[in-house]
Amino acid sequence: MILTVTLNTALDITYRTAALTPHATNRVAEVSERPGGKGLNVARVLSALGHETVVTGFAGGRTGDALRELLAAEGPFDALVGIAGTTRRTVAVVDEATGDTTQLNEPGPTVTPAEWASFLTSYEGLVARADAVALCGSLPPGIHVGAYAELVRLARAANLPVLLDTSGEPLRRGIAARPDLVKPNADELARLTGSREPLRATRDARRRGGRAVIASLGAAGLLAATPDGSWRAAPPKAVRGNPTGAGDSAVAGLLSGLVERLPWPDRLARAVALSTATVLAPAAGEFDREAYADLLPRIAVTEQAP
């Protein structure tokens, strides 16, 4: 079983318009809703890949109820902890004419100390039964900035491989707790290390505590610095579409590859193929299966010089 943690879950709403015109009334051609937040997106992809997956984190209010109803139909097991606050919404507006997406993210609900304590009790029980865990996304108000570092240490104490995908100070503190995998994007990595040269920055992030660091380079793919070497993986060409959830699909590819004990080049190829196929999917947090099958053998993975 793979456990994904989403402390700041969301109900993802995608609007598709023929053309988005600022300062004007825009007609929406299609609306879709999905359980959202980075870890829930990861869990959805893991389930589609055939892995038993459990999601935990927080959900509350009418939005949280809607999220859980949608989640029940998708496959991942719901171990979310109920809270008094209301789960946030995110809105993606897709411009069909350009392929561009405008993203609007609400803040999360405030989590009380008692709700955090309840979550920790549940998390420790889930960790004891898991094969790997992914800690994903932002922290809602009320959660202390070292929360991910605390969760990394609890996973490591249980000898459980742990992947961290967050940003800012939670990333800085979390990486010091020595997670097995860290997946920042290029901007997050630059803020963490002070370097904009990707390979140097990934190796610097390893020195800060990450056993393996996989940097997302957007349309250019992934760059990985690991104990076994460094690789760059890239799709055959750039694609246009909705990038919401693409990084989360990459996390699912990396985590499934870890559990399946795939060599690093195969893990990276899977992650890039999944993330690219997610950009091509019609709704946030899904991937185009036909595109994934077509892309997987065409991902270029090259080893980087020491």
Short mmCIF file of N, CA and C in Angstrom, two decimals, residues 101-165:
data_model
loop_
_atom_site.label_atom_id
_atom_site.label_comp_id
_atom_site.label_asym_id
_atom_site.label_seq_id
_atom_site.Cartn_x
_atom_site.Cartn_y
_atom_site.Cartn_z
N THR A 101 -3.65 28.08 -19.34
CA THR A 101 -4.51 27.88 -18.18
C THR A 101 -4.26 28.96 -17.15
N THR A 102 -5.34 29.54 -16.63
CA THR A 102 -5.28 30.49 -15.52
C THR A 102 -5.74 29.77 -14.26
N GLN A 103 -4.93 29.81 -13.21
CA GLN A 103 -5.21 29.06 -11.99
C GLN A 103 -5.55 30.02 -10.85
N LEU A 104 -6.64 29.72 -10.12
CA LEU A 104 -7.05 30.49 -8.95
C LEU A 104 -7.12 29.54 -7.76
N ASN A 105 -6.30 29.78 -6.73
CA ASN A 105 -6.23 28.89 -5.57
C ASN A 105 -6.70 29.61 -4.31
N GLU A 106 -7.71 29.06 -3.65
CA GLU A 106 -8.17 29.62 -2.38
C GLU A 106 -7.22 29.19 -1.26
N PRO A 107 -7.19 29.97 -0.15
CA PRO A 107 -6.42 29.52 1.01
C PRO A 107 -7.13 28.35 1.68
N GLY A 108 -6.41 27.57 2.43
CA GLY A 108 -7.01 26.44 3.12
C GLY A 108 -7.65 26.84 4.43
N PRO A 109 -8.40 25.92 5.05
CA PRO A 109 -9.02 26.19 6.36
C PRO A 109 -7.98 26.12 7.47
N THR A 110 -8.27 26.76 8.58
CA THR A 110 -7.38 26.70 9.74
C THR A 110 -7.56 25.37 10.46
N VAL A 111 -6.45 24.71 10.72
CA VAL A 111 -6.45 23.43 11.43
C VAL A 111 -6.07 23.68 12.89
N THR A 112 -6.87 23.17 13.81
CA THR A 112 -6.63 23.39 15.23
C THR A 112 -5.58 22.42 15.77
N PRO A 113 -4.96 22.73 16.92
CA PRO A 113 -4.00 21.79 17.53
C PRO A 113 -4.62 20.42 17.79
N ALA A 114 -5.88 20.37 18.20
CA ALA A 114 -6.52 19.08 18.46
C ALA A 114 -6.69 18.29 17.17
N GLU A 115 -7.01 18.99 16.06
CA GLU A 115 -7.16 18.30 14.78
C GLU A 115 -5.82 17.79 14.27
N TRP A 116 -4.76 18.56 14.49
CA TRP A 116 -3.41 18.10 14.11
C TRP A 116 -3.01 16.87 14.94
N ALA A 117 -3.30 16.87 16.22
CA ALA A 117 -2.98 15.72 17.06
C ALA A 117 -3.74 14.48 16.60
N SER A 118 -5.00 14.65 16.21
CA SER A 118 -5.79 13.53 15.70
C SER A 118 -5.19 13.00 14.41
N PHE A 119 -4.73 13.90 13.55
CA PHE A 119 -4.10 13.47 12.31
C PHE A 119 -2.83 12.66 12.59
N LEU A 120 -1.99 13.13 13.51
CA LEU A 120 -0.74 12.43 13.82
C LEU A 120 -1.00 11.00 14.29
N THR A 121 -2.02 10.82 15.11
CA THR A 121 -2.37 9.48 15.58
C THR A 121 -2.75 8.58 14.41
N SER A 122 -3.58 9.11 13.49
CA SER A 122 -3.99 8.35 12.31
C SER A 122 -2.79 8.07 11.40
N TYR A 123 -1.94 9.06 11.21
CA TYR A 123 -0.77 8.93 10.33
C TYR A 123 0.16 7.82 10.81
N GLU A 124 0.45 7.78 12.09
CA GLU A 124 1.34 6.75 12.61
C GLU A 124 0.78 5.35 12.38
N GLY A 125 -0.53 5.20 12.51
CA GLY A 125 -1.13 3.90 12.25
C GLY A 125 -1.04 3.52 10.78
N LEU A 126 -1.23 4.49 9.88
CA LEU A 126 -1.16 4.22 8.45
C LEU A 126 0.27 3.92 8.00
N VAL A 127 1.23 4.65 8.56
CA VAL A 127 2.64 4.44 8.22
C VAL A 127 3.08 3.02 8.55
N ALA A 128 2.56 2.48 9.62
CA ALA A 128 2.95 1.13 10.04
C ALA A 128 2.54 0.07 9.02
N ARG A 129 1.58 0.40 8.12
CA ARG A 129 1.08 -0.59 7.15
C ARG A 129 1.48 -0.27 5.72
N ALA A 130 2.19 0.83 5.50
CA ALA A 130 2.47 1.30 4.14
C ALA A 130 3.80 0.78 3.61
N ASP A 131 3.94 0.80 2.27
CA ASP A 131 5.21 0.47 1.61
C ASP A 131 6.01 1.72 1.27
N ALA A 132 5.33 2.86 1.16
CA ALA A 132 5.97 4.14 0.87
C ALA A 132 4.96 5.23 1.16
N VAL A 133 5.47 6.46 1.36
CA VAL A 133 4.58 7.58 1.65
C VAL A 133 5.04 8.80 0.87
N ALA A 134 4.09 9.58 0.36
CA ALA A 134 4.37 10.85 -0.29
C ALA A 134 3.74 11.97 0.52
N LEU A 135 4.53 12.99 0.85
CA LEU A 135 4.06 14.16 1.59
C LEU A 135 4.01 15.31 0.60
N CYS A 136 2.82 15.83 0.33
CA CYS A 136 2.64 16.69 -0.84
C CYS A 136 1.89 17.99 -0.53
N GLY A 137 2.40 19.07 -1.10
CA GLY A 137 1.64 20.31 -1.16
C GLY A 137 1.91 21.30 -0.05
N SER A 138 1.06 22.31 0.00
CA SER A 138 1.21 23.41 0.95
C SER A 138 0.65 23.02 2.31
N LEU A 139 0.96 23.85 3.31
CA LEU A 139 0.43 23.66 4.65
C LEU A 139 -0.75 24.60 4.86
N PRO A 140 -1.87 24.11 5.38
CA PRO A 140 -2.99 25.01 5.68
C PRO A 140 -2.68 25.85 6.91
N PRO A 141 -3.39 26.95 7.10
CA PRO A 141 -3.20 27.75 8.31
C PRO A 141 -3.39 26.91 9.57
N GLY A 142 -2.57 27.21 10.56
CA GLY A 142 -2.67 26.49 11.83
C GLY A 142 -1.67 25.37 11.98
N ILE A 143 -1.08 24.90 10.87
CA ILE A 143 -0.09 23.83 10.92
C ILE A 143 1.31 24.46 11.00
N HIS A 144 2.12 23.99 11.93
CA HIS A 144 3.45 24.59 12.13
C HIS A 144 4.35 24.29 10.93
N VAL A 145 5.31 25.18 10.68
CA VAL A 145 6.10 25.14 9.46
C VAL A 145 7.01 23.92 9.41
N GLY A 146 7.27 23.29 10.54
CA GLY A 146 8.09 22.09 10.55
C GLY A 146 7.29 20.81 10.47
N ALA A 147 6.04 20.89 10.05
CA ALA A 147 5.16 19.72 10.04
C ALA A 147 5.71 18.60 9.16
N TYR A 148 6.18 18.95 7.96
CA TYR A 148 6.67 17.90 7.08
C TYR A 148 7.93 17.25 7.63
N ALA A 149 8.80 18.04 8.28
CA ALA A 149 9.97 17.45 8.91
C ALA A 149 9.55 16.43 9.96
N GLU A 150 8.51 16.76 10.72
CA GLU A 150 7.99 15.83 11.72
C GLU A 150 7.47 14.56 11.07
N LEU A 151 6.73 14.69 9.96
CA LEU A 151 6.17 13.53 9.29
C LEU A 151 7.26 12.68 8.62
N VAL A 152 8.29 13.34 8.08
CA VAL A 152 9.42 12.60 7.52
C VAL A 152 10.09 11.75 8.59
N ARG A 153 10.33 12.35 9.75
CA ARG A 153 11.01 11.61 10.84
C ARG A 153 10.17 10.42 11.30
N LEU A 154 8.85 10.59 11.38
CA LEU A 154 7.99 9.48 11.79
C LEU A 154 8.05 8.34 10.76
N ALA A 155 8.08 8.69 9.47
CA ALA A 155 8.17 7.66 8.43
C ALA A 155 9.51 6.95 8.48
N ARG A 156 10.58 7.71 8.65
CA ARG A 156 11.90 7.10 8.69
C ARG A 156 12.06 6.21 9.92
N ALA A 157 11.45 6.59 11.03
CA ALA A 157 11.50 5.76 12.23
C ALA A 157 10.82 4.42 12.00
N ALA A 158 9.87 4.38 11.06
CA ALA A 158 9.19 3.14 10.71
C ALA A 158 9.85 2.44 9.53
N ASN A 159 11.06 2.91 9.13
CA ASN A 159 11.79 2.34 7.98
C ASN A 159 10.97 2.39 6.69
N LEU A 160 10.23 3.48 6.52
CA LEU A 160 9.36 3.64 5.36
C LEU A 160 9.96 4.67 4.40
N PRO A 161 10.13 4.33 3.11
CA PRO A 161 10.61 5.33 2.15
C PRO A 161 9.63 6.50 2.06
N VAL A 162 10.16 7.72 2.03
CA VAL A 162 9.29 8.89 2.05
C VAL A 162 9.72 9.88 0.98
N LEU A 163 8.73 10.38 0.22
CA LEU A 163 8.95 11.40 -0.80
C LEU A 163 8.34 12.71 -0.32
N LEU A 164 9.08 13.81 -0.49
CA LEU A 164 8.61 15.14 -0.07
C LEU A 164 8.46 16.03 -1.29
N ASP A 165 7.27 16.63 -1.45
CA ASP A 165 7.00 17.54 -2.56
C ASP A 165 6.28 18.76 -2.02
#
